[in-house]
Amino acid sequence: MFAPRGGKAEVEEGLEFAPKFDRDGLIPALALDAGSREPLMLAYMNEESLRRTLEIGEAVYWSRSRQEFWHKGATSGHIQRIVEIRTDCDQDALILLVEQVGAGACHTGRESCFYRKVVASHGGASAAQLEWIGPGKSFDPAAVYGKP
Amino acid sequence: MFAPRGGKAEVEEGLEFAPKFDRDGLIPALALDAGSREPLMLAYMNEESLRRTLEIGEAVYWSRSRQEFWHKGATSGHIQRIVEIRTDCDQDALILLVEQVGAGACHTGRESCFYRKVVASHGGASAAQLEWIGPGKSFDPAAVYGKP
C-alpha cells in the first residue's frame, strides 16, 4: 500500500506516500481536534495500523505497552474519525486531524492528554514544574474503561 | 532540573515535571503555531536541549541526523519563540506552542513541514497518494540555508 522510500527529493517533493517507520516499525502520529485544533494525544502506528486507519477512516494505533493493535474507542466508545492525515517533509511523522467522538481522548478522563503545561523555573538548578490547563476531567475513566 | 520518574499516579496526576526520554535519550516535540494552531514540525529533544529550550525560551532540538544540538533558526533566522510547552499524561511527548519567526519552519522553504495530506485509495491494493496543501514555498531554502 505504501511506496518504497526513494531519495531525498522524491520523499520531500514527491506525491508518493512512503512513510518512514523507525527501527521498531513505528511512526509517531499526533491527533489534533479538527475543529478546535487542540492537541489531543500522541501515539504510534505501525504499517498495518496505518493501513487499517486509512481503510476504516478511524484512528488505529499500535500500543507499545500492550504490544497490540489499538483501535481507539473500541473499549471506551471514544473513537477518532479521521478528517485528514498529513505527513511531513521527510515523511517520518503524521498529523491526524480528527473528530473526537465521546467525552475525550485521554484514558485519565480528560478531553486531551495534554492537560498540563511546563512552567520553567528561573532559579537555575531548581526543578521545572507543571500547571493544570483545560477543563479537568470530563468522564470517569473507571466507569468508561471498566477498571479502577 | 527534571524530577525522577515516579509511579503511574505521580506521573499522570502530579505536578512534577518528569519527562520520559526513550532509549536514545529523546522525547518527541511537536511545534504548533501558537496563533493559527497550524502544525509546523515534529522534532526531538534530549534532556539538555529541553533544558536549554526552557532556559532561553526558544526551541532547541536534538538533530538525529547530524547528532548535534539544533537551535532552530540559528542558521536561517527562523527561530521559534516558546509561548507554552505542554506534556501528556505519561509525560513522554511535548507540544510546543510557538511564535514562528521569519518565513517558515521547514527546511524545504515552506511555513510548515506538513505540506502534504494523505489521500487514501479505495482500490484496495493500490498505493495511497499525497496531495499538496498550504500556500507552497514561502522562501528560497538555498538562499536562506546557503546550500543548494
CSV table of C-alpha atoms in Angstrom, one decimal:
chain,number,residue,atom,x,y,z
A,1,MET,CA,0.0,0.0,0.0
A,2,PHE,CA,2.9,2.4,0.7
A,3,ALA,CA,5.6,3.4,-1.8
A,4,PRO,CA,9.2,2.3,-1.3
A,5,ARG,CA,11.4,5.1,0.2
A,6,GLY,CA,13.1,7.0,-2.6
A,7,GLY,CA,15.8,9.6,-2.5
A,8,LYS,CA,15.5,12.9,-0.6
A,9,ALA,CA,14.0,14.8,-3.5
A,10,GLU,CA,11.3,12.2,-4.1
A,11,VAL,CA,10.5,11.9,-0.4
A,12,GLU,CA,10.3,15.7,0.1
A,13,GLU,CA,8.9,16.9,-3.2
A,14,GLY,CA,7.0,13.9,-4.5
A,15,LEU,CA,3.4,12.7,-4.1
A,16,GLU,CA,4.2,9.1,-3.4
A,17,PHE,CA,3.3,8.2,0.2
A,18,ALA,CA,6.4,6.5,1.5
A,19,PRO,CA,6.2,6.7,5.3
A,20,LYS,CA,9.3,6.0,7.3
A,21,PHE,CA,8.9,3.6,10.2
A,22,ASP,CA,11.6,3.6,12.9
A,23,ARG,CA,13.6,0.6,13.9
A,24,ASP,CA,10.7,-0.7,16.0
A,25,GLY,CA,8.5,-0.3,12.9
A,26,LEU,CA,6.6,2.7,14.2
A,27,ILE,CA,5.8,6.2,13.2
A,28,PRO,CA,4.5,8.9,15.6
A,29,ALA,CA,1.0,10.3,15.0
A,30,LEU,CA,-0.3,13.4,16.7
A,31,ALA,CA,-4.0,13.7,16.8
A,32,LEU,CA,-5.4,17.2,16.7
A,33,ASP,CA,-9.1,18.1,17.1
A,34,ALA,CA,-10.1,19.0,13.5
A,35,GLY,CA,-12.4,21.8,14.7
A,36,SER,CA,-10.7,23.4,17.7
A,37,ARG,CA,-7.1,22.4,16.7
A,38,GLU,CA,-6.5,21.4,20.3
A,39,PRO,CA,-3.8,18.7,20.5
A,40,LEU,CA,-5.4,15.5,21.8
A,41,MET,CA,-2.7,12.8,22.0
A,42,LEU,CA,0.5,11.5,20.6
A,43,ALA,CA,0.6,7.8,19.8
A,44,TYR,CA,2.3,5.4,17.3
A,45,MET,CA,1.3,3.4,14.3
A,46,ASN,CA,3.0,0.5,12.6
A,47,GLU,CA,2.4,-0.2,8.9
A,48,GLU,CA,-0.6,-2.4,9.4
A,49,SER,CA,-2.3,0.0,11.8
A,50,LEU,CA,-1.8,2.9,9.4
A,51,ARG,CA,-3.2,0.8,6.6
A,52,ARG,CA,-6.3,0.0,8.8
A,53,THR,CA,-6.7,3.7,9.7
A,54,LEU,CA,-6.8,4.6,6.0
A,55,GLU,CA,-9.2,1.7,5.4
A,56,ILE,CA,-11.8,2.4,8.1
A,57,GLY,CA,-11.4,6.1,8.5
A,58,GLU,CA,-10.9,5.9,12.3
A,59,ALA,CA,-7.6,6.0,14.2
A,60,VAL,CA,-5.9,2.7,14.8
A,61,TYR,CA,-2.7,2.9,16.7
A,62,TRP,CA,-0.2,0.3,17.9
A,63,SER,CA,0.0,0.1,21.6
A,64,ARG,CA,3.7,0.0,22.6
A,65,SER,CA,2.8,-1.0,26.2
A,66,ARG,CA,0.4,-3.8,25.3
A,67,GLN,CA,2.1,-4.7,22.0
A,68,GLU,CA,-1.2,-4.9,20.2
A,69,PHE,CA,-3.4,-3.0,17.7
A,70,TRP,CA,-5.3,-0.3,19.4
A,71,HIS,CA,-8.4,0.8,17.7
A,72,LYS,CA,-9.0,4.0,19.6
A,73,GLY,CA,-12.5,3.9,21.2
A,74,ALA,CA,-13.0,0.2,20.8
A,75,THR,CA,-13.4,0.0,24.6
A,76,SER,CA,-14.5,3.5,25.6
A,77,GLY,CA,-16.6,4.4,22.5
A,78,HIS,CA,-14.4,7.4,22.1
A,79,ILE,CA,-13.4,6.8,18.6
A,80,GLN,CA,-11.5,9.3,16.4
A,81,ARG,CA,-13.0,9.9,13.0
A,82,ILE,CA,-10.2,10.8,10.5
A,83,VAL,CA,-10.8,14.2,8.8
A,84,GLU,CA,-7.3,14.5,7.3
A,85,ILE,CA,-3.9,12.9,7.6
A,86,ARG,CA,-0.8,15.0,6.9
A,87,THR,CA,2.8,13.9,6.7
A,88,ASP,CA,5.9,16.0,7.0
A,89,CYS,CA,8.9,16.7,4.7
A,90,ASP,CA,10.8,13.5,5.4
A,91,GLN,CA,7.6,11.5,5.9
A,92,ASP,CA,8.5,10.2,9.3
A,93,ALA,CA,5.7,11.8,11.3
A,94,LEU,CA,1.9,12.1,10.9
A,95,ILE,CA,-0.7,14.6,12.0
A,96,LEU,CA,-4.2,13.3,12.3
A,97,LEU,CA,-7.0,15.9,12.2
A,98,VAL,CA,-9.8,14.0,13.9
A,99,GLU,CA,-13.3,14.4,15.1
A,100,GLN,CA,-13.1,13.1,18.6
A,101,VAL,CA,-16.3,11.1,19.4
A,102,GLY,CA,-17.4,11.0,23.1
A,103,ALA,CA,-16.1,12.7,26.2
A,104,GLY,CA,-12.4,12.7,25.5
A,105,ALA,CA,-9.3,11.2,24.1
A,106,CYS,CA,-7.3,10.6,27.4
A,107,HIS,CA,-7.5,7.4,29.5
A,108,THR,CA,-7.3,9.6,32.6
A,109,GLY,CA,-10.8,11.0,31.8
A,110,ARG,CA,-9.8,14.2,30.1
A,111,GLU,CA,-10.6,15.6,26.6
A,112,SER,CA,-6.9,15.8,25.8
A,113,CYS,CA,-3.8,14.0,27.1
A,114,PHE,CA,-2.1,17.4,27.1
A,115,TYR,CA,-3.7,18.8,30.3
A,116,ARG,CA,-0.6,20.2,31.9
A,117,LYS,CA,1.9,22.9,30.9
A,118,VAL,CA,5.5,23.3,31.9
A,119,VAL,CA,6.4,26.2,34.0
A,120,ALA,CA,10.1,27.0,33.7
A,121,SER,CA,11.8,27.9,37.0
A,122,HIS,CA,14.1,30.9,36.8
A,123,GLY,CA,16.1,29.8,39.7
A,124,GLY,CA,18.5,27.7,37.6
A,125,ALA,CA,19.0,24.4,39.4
A,126,SER,CA,15.5,24.2,40.8
A,127,ALA,CA,13.1,21.8,39.2
A,128,ALA,CA,10.7,22.8,36.4
A,129,GLN,CA,7.0,22.3,37.5
A,130,LEU,CA,3.7,21.6,35.8
A,131,GLU,CA,0.5,23.5,36.0
A,132,TRP,CA,-3.0,22.3,35.1
A,133,ILE,CA,-4.7,23.6,32.0
A,134,GLY,CA,-8.0,22.8,30.4
A,135,PRO,CA,-11.4,21.9,31.9
A,136,GLY,CA,-10.3,18.9,34.1
A,137,LYS,CA,-11.9,15.5,33.9
A,138,SER,CA,-14.9,15.1,31.5
A,139,PHE,CA,-15.6,11.5,32.3
A,140,ASP,CA,-15.0,8.8,34.9
A,141,PRO,CA,-12.3,6.5,33.5
A,142,ALA,CA,-13.2,3.7,35.8
A,143,ALA,CA,-16.8,3.7,34.5
A,144,VAL,CA,-15.7,4.0,30.9
A,145,TYR,CA,-12.8,1.6,30.9
A,146,GLY,CA,-14.3,-0.8,33.5
A,147,LYS,CA,-11.3,-0.9,35.7
A,148,PRO,CA,-10.1,1.3,38.6
B,1,MET,CA,16.2,20.1,36.5
B,2,PHE,CA,13.7,17.4,35.9
B,3,ALA,CA,12.1,15.2,38.6
B,4,PRO,CA,12.8,11.5,38.8
B,5,ARG,CA,10.1,9.3,37.2
B,6,GLY,CA,7.6,8.2,39.9
B,7,GLY,CA,4.7,5.8,39.7
B,8,LYS,CA,1.8,6.0,37.3
B,9,ALA,CA,-0.3,8.1,39.6
B,10,GLU,CA,2.5,10.6,40.2
B,11,VAL,CA,3.4,10.9,36.5
B,12,GLU,CA,-0.3,11.3,35.4
B,13,GLU,CA,-1.8,13.2,38.3
B,14,GLY,CA,1.2,15.1,39.7
B,15,LEU,CA,2.8,18.4,39.1
B,16,GLU,CA,6.4,17.3,39.0
B,17,PHE,CA,7.8,17.5,35.5
B,18,ALA,CA,9.4,14.1,34.9
B,19,PRO,CA,9.7,13.8,31.1
B,20,LYS,CA,10.4,10.3,29.8
B,21,PHE,CA,13.2,10.1,27.3
B,22,ASP,CA,13.4,7.0,25.1
B,23,ARG,CA,16.3,4.6,24.8
B,24,ASP,CA,18.1,7.1,22.6
B,25,GLY,CA,17.5,9.7,25.3
B,26,LEU,CA,14.9,11.6,23.1
B,27,ILE,CA,11.4,12.9,23.5
B,28,PRO,CA,9.2,13.9,20.5
B,29,ALA,CA,8.2,17.6,20.4
B,30,LEU,CA,5.5,18.8,18.0
B,31,ALA,CA,5.6,22.6,17.3
B,32,LEU,CA,2.3,24.2,16.7
B,33,ASP,CA,1.9,27.9,15.7
B,34,ALA,CA,0.5,29.5,18.8
B,35,GLY,CA,-1.8,31.7,16.9
B,36,SER,CA,-3.2,29.7,14.0
B,37,ARG,CA,-2.6,26.3,15.6
B,38,GLU,CA,-1.2,25.0,12.4
B,39,PRO,CA,1.2,22.1,13.0
B,40,LEU,CA,4.7,23.2,12.0
B,41,MET,CA,7.1,20.4,12.6
B,42,LEU,CA,7.9,17.4,14.7
B,43,ALA,CA,11.4,17.0,16.1
B,44,TYR,CA,13.2,15.5,19.1
B,45,MET,CA,14.8,16.9,22.2
B,46,ASN,CA,17.2,15.3,24.6
B,47,GLU,CA,17.4,16.3,28.2
B,48,GLU,CA,20.0,19.0,27.6
B,49,SER,CA,18.1,20.5,24.6
B,50,LEU,CA,14.9,20.6,26.6
B,51,ARG,CA,16.8,22.3,29.5
B,52,ARG,CA,18.2,24.9,27.0
B,53,THR,CA,14.8,25.4,25.5
B,54,LEU,CA,13.3,26.3,28.9
B,55,GLU,CA,16.3,28.5,29.7
B,56,ILE,CA,16.3,30.6,26.6
B,57,GLY,CA,12.6,30.5,25.6
B,58,GLU,CA,13.4,29.3,22.1
B,59,ALA,CA,13.2,25.9,20.6
B,60,VAL,CA,16.4,23.8,20.8
B,61,TYR,CA,16.1,20.4,19.4
B,62,TRP,CA,18.5,17.5,19.0
B,63,SER,CA,19.2,16.7,15.4
B,64,ARG,CA,19.2,12.9,15.0
B,65,SER,CA,20.7,13.1,11.5
B,66,ARG,CA,23.6,15.4,12.5
B,67,GLN,CA,23.8,14.2,16.1
B,68,GLU,CA,24.1,17.7,17.4
B,69,PHE,CA,22.1,20.4,19.2
B,70,TRP,CA,19.9,22.2,16.8
B,71,HIS,CA,18.9,25.7,17.9
B,72,LYS,CA,16.1,26.2,15.4
B,73,GLY,CA,16.7,29.4,13.4
B,74,ALA,CA,20.4,29.6,14.3
B,75,THR,CA,21.2,29.4,10.5
B,76,SER,CA,18.0,30.6,8.9
B,77,GLY,CA,16.9,33.2,11.5
B,78,HIS,CA,13.6,31.3,11.7
B,79,ILE,CA,13.7,30.9,15.4
B,80,GLN,CA,10.7,29.6,17.4
B,81,ARG,CA,9.8,31.6,20.4
B,82,ILE,CA,8.2,29.4,23.0
B,83,VAL,CA,4.7,30.5,24.1
B,84,GLU,CA,3.8,27.4,26.0
B,85,ILE,CA,5.1,23.8,26.4
B,86,ARG,CA,2.6,21.1,27.3
B,87,THR,CA,3.3,17.5,28.2
B,88,ASP,CA,0.9,14.5,28.1
B,89,CYS,CA,-0.5,12.0,30.6
B,90,ASP,CA,2.6,9.8,30.7
B,91,GLN,CA,5.0,12.7,30.0
B,92,ASP,CA,6.6,11.1,27.0
B,93,ALA,CA,5.6,13.7,24.4
B,94,LEU,CA,5.7,17.5,24.2
B,95,ILE,CA,3.7,20.1,22.4
B,96,LEU,CA,5.4,23.4,21.8
B,97,LEU,CA,3.1,26.4,21.1
B,98,VAL,CA,5.5,28.7,19.3
B,99,GLU,CA,5.7,32.0,17.6
B,100,GLN,CA,7.5,31.1,14.4
B,101,VAL,CA,9.8,34.0,13.4
B,102,GLY,CA,10.6,34.5,9.7
B,103,ALA,CA,9.2,32.9,6.6
B,104,GLY,CA,8.7,29.4,7.8
B,105,ALA,CA,9.7,26.3,9.8
B,106,CYS,CA,10.6,23.9,7.1
B,107,HIS,CA,14.0,23.5,5.5
B,108,THR,CA,12.2,22.9,2.1
B,109,GLY,CA,11.1,26.6,2.1
B,110,ARG,CA,7.6,26.2,3.4
B,111,GLU,CA,5.9,27.6,6.5
B,112,SER,CA,5.2,24.1,7.8
B,113,CYS,CA,6.7,20.7,7.3
B,114,PHE,CA,3.2,19.3,7.0
B,115,TYR,CA,2.6,20.5,3.4
B,116,ARG,CA,1.0,17.3,2.1
B,117,LYS,CA,-2.0,15.2,3.1
B,118,VAL,CA,-2.6,11.6,2.5
B,119,VAL,CA,-5.3,10.6,0.1
B,120,ALA,CA,-6.5,7.0,0.8
B,121,SER,CA,-7.1,5.0,-2.3
B,122,HIS,CA,-10.3,3.0,-2.2
B,123,GLY,CA,-9.0,0.4,-4.7
B,124,GLY,CA,-7.5,-1.8,-2.0
B,125,ALA,CA,-4.1,-2.8,-3.2
B,126,SER,CA,-3.3,0.4,-5.0
B,127,ALA,CA,-0.9,2.9,-3.3
B,128,ALA,CA,-2.0,5.7,-1.1
B,129,GLN,CA,-1.0,9.1,-2.6
B,130,LEU,CA,-0.2,12.6,-1.3
B,131,GLU,CA,-1.7,15.9,-2.3
B,132,TRP,CA,-0.3,19.4,-1.7
B,133,ILE,CA,-1.8,21.6,0.9
B,134,GLY,CA,-0.9,25.1,2.1
B,135,PRO,CA,0.5,28.0,0.2
B,136,GLY,CA,3.6,26.4,-1.2
B,137,LYS,CA,7.1,27.7,-0.7
B,138,SER,CA,7.5,31.0,1.2
B,139,PHE,CA,11.2,31.3,1.0
B,140,ASP,CA,14.2,30.0,-1.1
B,141,PRO,CA,15.9,27.4,1.0
B,142,ALA,CA,19.2,27.7,-0.9
B,143,ALA,CA,19.3,31.4,-0.2
B,144,VAL,CA,18.4,31.0,3.5
B,145,TYR,CA,20.5,27.9,4.3
B,146,GLY,CA,23.3,28.8,2.0
B,147,LYS,CA,23.5,25.5,0.2
B,148,PRO,CA,21.6,24.0,-2.8
